[in-house]
């Protein structure tokens, strides 16, 4: 009964978030806070009733601007239910550790939390497989590192370097379109760091490995067998976000057309920030459909339709910039398309894919476009035809092609190892080992915090490392203030446990939203948990010292060890993007199966996947 009630609560929360998008646009008064969608272009001043407030505009711009960056904000991926499930497993384990007075059970709490971070979404079977692999790998790494550290400093150093390097070799550095679940091999490397800081003889190391398995098993059982996730709200919110982004792009185009002077800065923002935000939202949608919605045919087809709409909007933008101002009839059709997109968003928000009214309005738009000039009319016709097909599903050929792209591959299934993987593995292992030795030499308390900071901030690209350092620093600062307030009255074990549980729920719920928000709740949670395992004074000061040293070693190692050449990286990415676009154009020219064949769909996905990297290369 409790499970059903919390599931209902999570569904309602996600549905409410989805409705914010549609209602914000429907009421023509505010800017969507969740996905950045604007309402239609403002009415003339004498007819305007309630303009978007300043805070809404700032949030809208920030959400759009973050797309494609390492610090992307993806509010539509908030998942309360996952947070509640993680909190339940953590609460049971914490209660056992306190009631039975077994301090090592606190490591089970850490393992349960890490297993929740590695939850890849999707079906119960695939989730079970991924989390079970992590549980086994993490337990082995944790036990081996603890046992190796038992033989002294030299053995501990060699164990740390070797196991961290091996774990990092299992990571994937494919381009990402927003925050995603943690990779099991990456979290296992963090387990190695904590294991080295907890030296035990063979029996003690086995006991730690058993505690790790206990925590992971509890999370796996609750998440996949006892209380699996069946809510469809994430799918609705995903589509509302994508189509709201498309409407934002169309509204921006209408605004640019009405501008009395050619505003090159506004056009640059439209062709980079706005268009990139739409494209990345679509590609992130493909990943979420495959990973989280089990490759749902209706949702996958709706994302494909959005991709076709994006192509038509891009063509309209090129036409406007090269051919002069749109005619009044052209603008009328653009406004009709804008209104049609509003209807689609409302329909998606209600849980349906399309409606009779949408189909009728799309047919009317298609008929009206036949009277326009050839280029403009074909763009509007293409958009109308795409929207008329919303009620369909992806063809079997396209469906097979989507699955063959590897989006359903687990975090442990990897292709041939590229140079970036072993370069990054050696770089990270060296930096982590150096940080461990220096902090040990300085006698810094809780030095594993600094070593973990080095491991977490290091990215294959130096620019991304700096961004991650700043993002982690912001989250740690704010989270440290929260922890200071919680620790002010020296709470007992029970009070700390009661505080850790909701913090863990917030961390898991925010894990795929934004890293800084994630860190704000992660910092006090782990500070309290560390104090529960190894009580220490001046936790706030120690956190600041360790985070600073860890970030310093991460940045220095990124500069000195296998440094990346930004110009070469940009050239390689540009070459990939141009090649993908040429392949797409070639497939269209030689296709004999119409514009929506499986081959063209494949090249379209490759093309749009390559383009976002031109703005900023980023990896999982």
XYZ file of C-alpha atoms in Angstrom, residues 309 311-316 330 333-334 336-337 362-370 372-387:
37
model
C 10.587 19.411 -37.501
C 15.265 20.187 -40.053
C 12.382 22.236 -41.435
C 12.930 25.020 -38.896
C 16.632 25.156 -39.752
C 15.722 25.446 -43.440
C 13.297 28.292 -42.647
C 4.493 33.705 -44.569
C 1.660 30.461 -41.603
C 4.503 30.580 -39.087
C -0.313 28.897 -37.455
C 2.555 26.429 -37.063
C -1.985 20.082 -39.799
C -3.889 19.274 -43.016
C -5.163 22.851 -43.177
C -1.619 24.133 -42.721
C -0.400 21.794 -45.454
C -3.066 23.044 -47.879
C -2.298 26.691 -47.076
C 1.426 26.132 -47.658
C 0.793 25.052 -51.254
C 3.376 30.005 -50.919
C 6.665 30.303 -52.776
C 8.348 26.973 -53.436
C 11.101 26.962 -50.785
C 9.029 28.389 -47.924
C 6.014 26.257 -48.807
C 8.026 23.031 -48.830
C 9.361 23.774 -45.335
C 5.876 24.357 -43.939
C 4.522 21.318 -45.804
C 7.311 19.184 -44.341
C 6.492 20.356 -40.822
C 2.770 19.721 -41.342
C 3.363 16.220 -42.738
C 5.638 15.401 -39.802
C 2.994 16.485 -37.286
